[in-house]
Coordinates of C-alpha atoms and ligand atoms in Angstrom, one line a residue:
M1 CA -114.5 118.3 -88.0
Y2 CA -113.8 115.0 -87.4
D3 CA -114.8 111.8 -89.0
V4 CA -115.6 109.8 -85.7
I5 CA -115.6 111.2 -82.6
I6 CA -115.6 108.2 -79.9
G7 CA -117.6 108.7 -76.4
G8 CA -115.5 106.3 -73.9
G9 CA -112.3 104.8 -74.0
G10 CA -112.6 101.2 -72.7
P11 CA -112.1 98.6 -75.2
A12 CA -115.7 99.0 -77.4
G13 CA -114.1 102.9 -77.7
L14 CA -110.1 101.7 -78.4
N15 CA -111.0 99.2 -80.7
A16 CA -112.9 101.6 -82.3
A17 CA -110.8 103.6 -82.2
L18 CA -107.8 101.5 -83.5
Y19 CA -110.6 100.4 -86.5
S20 CA -111.0 103.6 -87.6
A21 CA -107.3 105.7 -87.5
R22 CA -105.8 101.9 -89.8
A23 CA -109.6 103.1 -91.5
G24 CA -107.9 106.7 -92.6
L25 CA -110.9 107.8 -90.3
R26 CA -109.8 111.2 -88.6
C27 CA -110.5 110.4 -85.0
L28 CA -111.0 111.3 -81.7
V29 CA -111.4 109.3 -78.8
L30 CA -113.0 111.5 -74.9
E31 CA -112.5 109.5 -71.9
E32 CA -112.9 111.1 -68.7
M33 CA -111.5 108.3 -66.6
F34 CA -108.9 106.0 -67.2
A35 CA -108.4 104.3 -70.5
G36 CA -109.7 100.6 -70.5
G37 CA -113.3 102.1 -68.1
Q38 CA -114.5 99.2 -65.8
M39 CA -111.7 96.6 -67.4
S40 CA -109.2 98.7 -65.6
T41 CA -111.4 97.9 -62.5
T42 CA -110.6 94.3 -62.2
T43 CA -107.1 92.2 -61.3
T44 CA -106.1 89.8 -64.1
L45 CA -108.4 88.4 -67.4
E46 CA -108.5 85.1 -67.3
N47 CA -110.9 84.8 -70.3
Y48 CA -109.7 87.1 -73.0
I49 CA -108.3 84.5 -76.1
G50 CA -104.8 84.3 -76.9
F51 CA -103.6 84.8 -72.7
P52 CA -103.4 80.6 -71.5
D53 CA -102.0 81.8 -68.5
G54 CA -104.9 85.7 -68.3
V55 CA -103.6 88.7 -68.3
D56 CA -102.6 92.2 -66.8
A57 CA -106.6 94.0 -67.1
V58 CA -104.6 97.4 -66.8
A59 CA -101.8 96.3 -68.7
L60 CA -103.8 95.2 -71.6
A61 CA -106.1 98.2 -71.4
M62 CA -102.4 99.6 -71.3
Q63 CA -101.8 98.2 -74.4
M64 CA -104.9 98.8 -76.3
E65 CA -104.5 102.4 -75.5
E66 CA -101.1 103.0 -77.6
Q67 CA -102.0 100.4 -80.3
A68 CA -104.9 102.8 -80.8
Q69 CA -102.6 105.7 -80.7
K70 CA -99.7 104.2 -82.8
A71 CA -102.4 103.7 -85.4
G72 CA -103.0 107.5 -85.5
A73 CA -106.0 108.2 -82.4
E74 CA -106.3 111.6 -80.9
I75 CA -107.2 110.6 -77.8
R76 CA -108.0 113.0 -74.7
Y77 CA -109.4 112.9 -71.6
E78 CA -112.1 115.5 -71.0
K79 CA -116.3 114.8 -70.0
I80 CA -118.4 115.1 -72.8
E81 CA -121.2 117.8 -71.6
S82 CA -123.6 117.1 -74.0
L83 CA -124.0 116.1 -77.7
D84 CA -126.3 116.9 -80.3
L85 CA -126.1 114.1 -82.4
S86 CA -129.5 114.8 -84.9
G87 CA -127.8 116.9 -87.7
A88 CA -125.3 115.3 -90.3
V89 CA -122.8 117.3 -88.2
K90 CA -122.9 115.6 -84.7
K91 CA -121.8 118.3 -81.7
V92 CA -119.8 117.1 -79.0
V93 CA -119.7 119.4 -76.4
T94 CA -117.0 119.0 -73.3
A95 CA -116.4 121.7 -70.8
K96 CA -113.5 123.2 -72.6
E97 CA -114.9 123.6 -75.7
T98 CA -117.4 122.2 -79.0
L99 CA -116.0 119.4 -81.2
L100 CA -117.6 118.5 -84.9
C101 CA -118.1 115.1 -86.3
K102 CA -119.8 113.3 -88.9
T103 CA -120.2 110.0 -86.6
F104 CA -120.3 109.4 -83.3
I105 CA -119.6 106.2 -81.2
A106 CA -121.5 105.7 -78.3
C107 CA -118.8 103.2 -76.6
M108 CA -120.1 104.7 -72.2
G109 CA -120.1 101.7 -70.4
A110 CA -121.5 100.9 -67.2
K111 CA -121.1 101.7 -63.9
P112 CA -121.5 99.9 -60.7
K113 CA -124.5 100.1 -59.5
Q114 CA -125.8 100.8 -56.2
L115 CA -128.3 99.0 -53.1
G116 CA -130.0 102.0 -52.5
I117 CA -130.1 100.6 -48.9
P118 CA -129.4 103.2 -45.7
G119 CA -126.4 104.1 -44.8
E120 CA -124.5 103.0 -48.2
E121 CA -124.2 106.3 -49.4
E122 CA -123.0 108.0 -45.8
L123 CA -120.5 106.0 -45.3
R124 CA -119.2 105.7 -48.6
G125 CA -115.2 105.6 -48.9
R126 CA -115.7 105.4 -45.1
G127 CA -115.9 101.8 -45.5
V128 CA -118.4 101.2 -48.6
S129 CA -116.5 100.4 -51.4
Y130 CA -117.9 99.7 -54.9
C131 CA -114.4 98.4 -56.7
A132 CA -112.6 95.6 -55.0
T133 CA -109.5 95.7 -56.5
C134 CA -108.9 99.7 -56.1
D135 CA -109.2 99.7 -52.7
G136 CA -109.1 96.1 -50.9
A137 CA -105.8 97.0 -50.2
L138 CA -106.7 99.0 -47.1
Y139 CA -108.3 95.9 -45.6
K140 CA -105.5 93.7 -44.5
N141 CA -105.7 91.7 -41.5
K142 CA -109.0 93.1 -42.0
T143 CA -112.7 92.1 -41.7
V144 CA -115.2 92.7 -45.1
A145 CA -118.4 91.7 -46.8
V146 CA -119.3 91.4 -50.1
I147 CA -122.6 91.8 -51.4
G148 CA -124.1 89.9 -54.8
G149 CA -123.6 87.1 -56.8
G150 CA -122.8 87.5 -59.8
D151 CA -119.2 87.5 -61.1
T152 CA -118.2 90.7 -60.2
A153 CA -119.0 89.4 -55.9
L154 CA -117.2 86.0 -56.8
E155 CA -113.9 87.9 -57.7
D156 CA -114.4 90.0 -55.4
A157 CA -114.5 87.7 -53.1
L158 CA -111.7 86.2 -54.3
F159 CA -109.5 88.9 -54.4
L160 CA -110.1 90.3 -51.1
A161 CA -109.8 86.5 -49.4
R162 CA -105.7 87.4 -50.0
Y163 CA -105.6 90.5 -48.1
C164 CA -107.9 90.2 -45.5
Q165 CA -108.8 88.1 -42.4
K166 CA -112.3 86.9 -43.1
V167 CA -114.2 87.6 -46.0
Y168 CA -118.4 87.4 -46.0
L169 CA -120.4 86.3 -49.3
I170 CA -123.5 87.4 -48.8
H171 CA -125.9 86.4 -52.1
R172 CA -129.5 87.2 -51.5
R173 CA -130.5 83.4 -53.4
D174 CA -128.5 79.8 -52.3
S175 CA -127.0 79.3 -55.7
F176 CA -124.1 81.9 -57.8
R177 CA -125.2 83.9 -60.8
G178 CA -121.8 83.9 -61.7
V179 CA -119.3 81.8 -63.0
H180 CA -119.6 78.0 -62.5
T181 CA -115.3 77.3 -62.1
L182 CA -115.1 80.7 -60.4
A183 CA -117.9 79.6 -57.7
E184 CA -116.0 76.2 -56.8
Q185 CA -112.6 78.3 -56.5
V186 CA -114.9 80.2 -53.8
K187 CA -116.7 77.7 -52.0
K188 CA -113.1 75.9 -51.8
T189 CA -111.5 79.6 -49.9
E190 CA -111.0 79.6 -45.9
N191 CA -111.6 82.3 -45.1
V192 CA -114.2 82.9 -47.2
E193 CA -117.8 82.6 -45.8
L194 CA -121.0 82.2 -47.7
V195 CA -123.8 84.1 -46.1
L196 CA -126.6 82.9 -48.5
N197 CA -130.6 83.5 -48.7
T198 CA -129.8 87.3 -46.6
V199 CA -129.8 90.6 -47.4
A200 CA -128.2 94.2 -46.4
T201 CA -131.0 96.1 -45.1
A202 CA -128.6 99.0 -43.8
V203 CA -125.3 99.8 -43.4
N204 CA -124.4 101.4 -39.8
G205 CA -121.8 103.2 -38.8
D206 CA -120.6 106.3 -37.1
S207 CA -117.8 107.8 -38.8
R208 CA -117.1 104.4 -40.4
V209 CA -118.9 101.0 -41.5
E210 CA -118.8 98.8 -38.2
S211 CA -121.7 96.9 -39.6
L212 CA -124.4 95.8 -41.7
T213 CA -128.0 94.8 -40.5
I214 CA -128.8 91.6 -43.0
N215 CA -131.8 89.2 -43.0
N216 CA -132.8 86.0 -44.0
V217 CA -135.1 85.9 -46.5
V218 CA -136.1 82.2 -45.8
S219 CA -136.6 82.2 -42.4
G220 CA -137.0 86.0 -41.9
E221 CA -134.7 86.2 -38.9
T222 CA -132.8 89.3 -38.8
G223 CA -128.9 90.4 -37.6
E224 CA -125.7 92.1 -37.1
L225 CA -122.9 91.5 -38.9
V226 CA -119.8 92.5 -37.8
T227 CA -117.5 93.9 -41.1
D228 CA -114.9 96.7 -41.2
G229 CA -115.3 97.2 -44.8
V230 CA -118.5 95.9 -47.3
F231 CA -117.8 96.0 -50.9
V232 CA -121.0 96.1 -53.3
A233 CA -121.4 94.5 -56.8
V234 CA -125.0 94.4 -57.5
G235 CA -124.2 94.9 -61.7
T236 CA -124.0 97.7 -63.1
Q237 CA -126.1 100.1 -64.7
P238 CA -125.0 102.0 -68.0
G239 CA -123.9 105.4 -69.0
T240 CA -126.5 106.8 -70.9
S241 CA -127.6 109.6 -68.9
L242 CA -126.2 111.7 -72.3
L243 CA -128.6 109.5 -74.6
Q244 CA -131.8 110.5 -72.6
G245 CA -134.1 111.5 -75.5
I246 CA -131.8 110.9 -77.7
L247 CA -131.6 107.4 -78.6
V248 CA -134.2 104.7 -77.9
L249 CA -133.0 102.9 -74.5
N250 CA -134.2 99.7 -72.8
E251 CA -135.8 99.6 -69.7
Q252 CA -132.9 99.2 -68.4
G253 CA -131.2 102.0 -69.9
Y254 CA -128.9 100.9 -72.5
V255 CA -129.0 101.8 -76.3
V256 CA -131.1 99.7 -78.9
T257 CA -128.7 99.3 -81.9
N258 CA -129.5 96.5 -84.5
E259 CA -126.0 94.6 -85.5
E260 CA -124.7 97.0 -86.9
M261 CA -124.3 98.9 -83.7
E262 CA -126.4 101.6 -85.3
T263 CA -129.5 103.5 -84.1
E264 CA -132.0 105.1 -85.0
I265 CA -130.5 108.2 -85.9
P266 CA -127.6 107.7 -89.1
G267 CA -124.4 108.4 -88.0
V268 CA -124.6 107.7 -84.2
Y269 CA -123.9 104.1 -83.6
A270 CA -123.5 102.2 -79.7
A271 CA -120.9 99.5 -78.7
G272 CA -119.8 97.2 -75.4
D273 CA -122.0 97.0 -72.4
L274 CA -123.8 100.2 -72.6
R275 CA -125.9 98.2 -75.4
K276 CA -128.8 96.2 -75.0
K277 CA -126.9 92.8 -75.0
P278 CA -126.8 89.5 -73.8
L279 CA -123.2 89.2 -73.0
R280 CA -121.2 92.3 -71.6
Q281 CA -117.4 91.2 -71.2
V282 CA -113.7 92.2 -72.9
I283 CA -114.6 90.2 -76.1
T284 CA -117.6 91.2 -76.7
A285 CA -117.5 95.2 -76.4
A286 CA -114.2 95.1 -78.6
A287 CA -115.6 93.4 -81.2
D288 CA -118.3 95.5 -80.6
G289 CA -116.0 98.2 -81.2
A290 CA -114.6 96.4 -84.7
I291 CA -118.6 96.7 -85.4
A292 CA -119.7 100.0 -84.9
S293 CA -116.4 101.2 -86.8
Y294 CA -116.6 99.5 -89.8
S295 CA -120.5 101.0 -89.7
A296 CA -119.0 104.6 -89.6
L297 CA -116.5 103.8 -91.9
R298 CA -119.5 103.0 -94.8
Y299 CA -121.6 105.7 -93.4
I300 CA -118.8 108.1 -94.3
E301 CA -117.9 106.4 -97.7
A302 CA -121.3 105.7 -98.3
G303 CA -121.4 110.9 -98.2
R304 CA -119.0 111.1 -100.6
Ligands
NAP401 P1 -124.4 90.6 -62.8 O1 -123.6 88.7 -63.3 O2 -125.5 91.7 -62.7 O3 -125.2 90.0 -60.8 C1 -125.3 90.8 -59.9 C2 -125.9 90.4 -58.2 O4 -126.4 91.2 -58.0 C3 -126.3 88.6 -58.8 O5 -126.3 87.9 -58.5 C4 -128.0 89.7 -58.4 O6 -128.9 88.5 -57.5 C5 -127.8 90.9 -57.2 N1 -127.8 91.6 -57.0 C6 -128.4 92.8 -57.7 N2 -129.7 93.4 -57.0 C7 -129.3 93.3 -56.0 C8 -129.9 93.7 -54.9 N3 -130.9 94.6 -54.6 N4 -129.5 94.0 -53.7 C9 -128.8 92.4 -53.0 N5 -129.0 91.7 -54.4 C10 -128.2 92.6 -55.9 O7 -123.3 91.8 -61.8 P2 -121.3 91.7 -62.2 O8 -121.6 90.8 -61.3 O9 -121.2 92.9 -61.7 O10 -121.6 91.1 -63.3 C11 -121.3 91.9 -64.6 C12 -121.4 91.9 -66.4 O11 -120.1 91.4 -66.4 C13 -122.3 89.4 -66.8 O12 -122.3 89.5 -67.4 C14 -120.7 89.2 -65.9 O13 -120.6 88.0 -66.3 C15 -120.1 90.6 -65.9 N6 -118.6 89.7 -65.7 C16 -117.6 89.0 -66.6 C17 -115.7 88.6 -65.8 C18 -115.5 87.8 -66.0 O14 -115.8 87.3 -66.6 N7 -113.9 88.0 -65.4 C19 -115.6 89.7 -64.2 C20 -117.0 90.4 -63.8 C21 -117.9 90.6 -64.4 P3 -130.1 87.7 -58.5 O15 -128.5 86.7 -59.2 O16 -130.4 87.0 -57.8 O17 -130.0 87.9 -59.9

């Protein structure tokens, strides 16, 4: 029986593991993909305090994993299939086994949203991508379009501009949701062309992406933009499918907690990007993880 099982090995989960292990709790992290979660799909973190020149996101994720393991946390790469969190002993079911724990911390993060337009699903992996840092290098000297106006879209446009001959940044409004400094950098980058007040209505191509159908939402004009790749960066959706019907989720599907990261089920906590919160960053995810671990410790101690 584990004191705490943590679902997800991003910054929230790994920091919860570090704090739990250091508090002497028997702790297991279950991660389905790779350490760092969404963080590991970005390049340089420029806003994680303590690194004035920025820090490589993947390298930092691996150090987080190593630090949690060194402190005594167990980390396994296994997908959680289902959860039974109602009793005092909670059950976490993977494809291999059913694991038991006193407390569970949900840190399953968030994943990229889809546009839901014709051609997007059909051409996914054949020109349609949701991760510029993963797939950008495939588009060396080519033309790509990034869709979105948040930090991810701005960062993607800057990243792709290094490889690609031409980057179109398509945003449905004329001002960006992402931070001013990034937007200014994008505007100064010669091979990035802003296509504002515009939505993509279809991804076209036979075996690969060939073009996007676009629509100017102000003039109503429709056109076709020739491109080799489409990078969709229109936000994220929470990884809470396993928690539906178990925990209270808000309208967008995020877990509702209090400041202690407690959910309405005793011994069950949520931390990081899957939680309803005002700011989803590596630093806030890590902080959530620390608080959730502290709450789990207090819960376990109260029952001893
Ligand atoms: P986001 O901030 O939610 O922005 C999503 C963007 O996509 C918005 O500009 C939105 O337009 C647009 N959009 C949404 N649905 C759309 C649709 N169906 N069609 C066309 N456009 C659509 O998402 P994000 O950029 O992925 O960022 C998520 C969180 O991660 C944010 O808190 C962000 O600050 C953080 N983040 C931080 C960093 C960093 O600090 N280095 C890097 C990446 C992400 P509207 O603006 O019109 O709503």
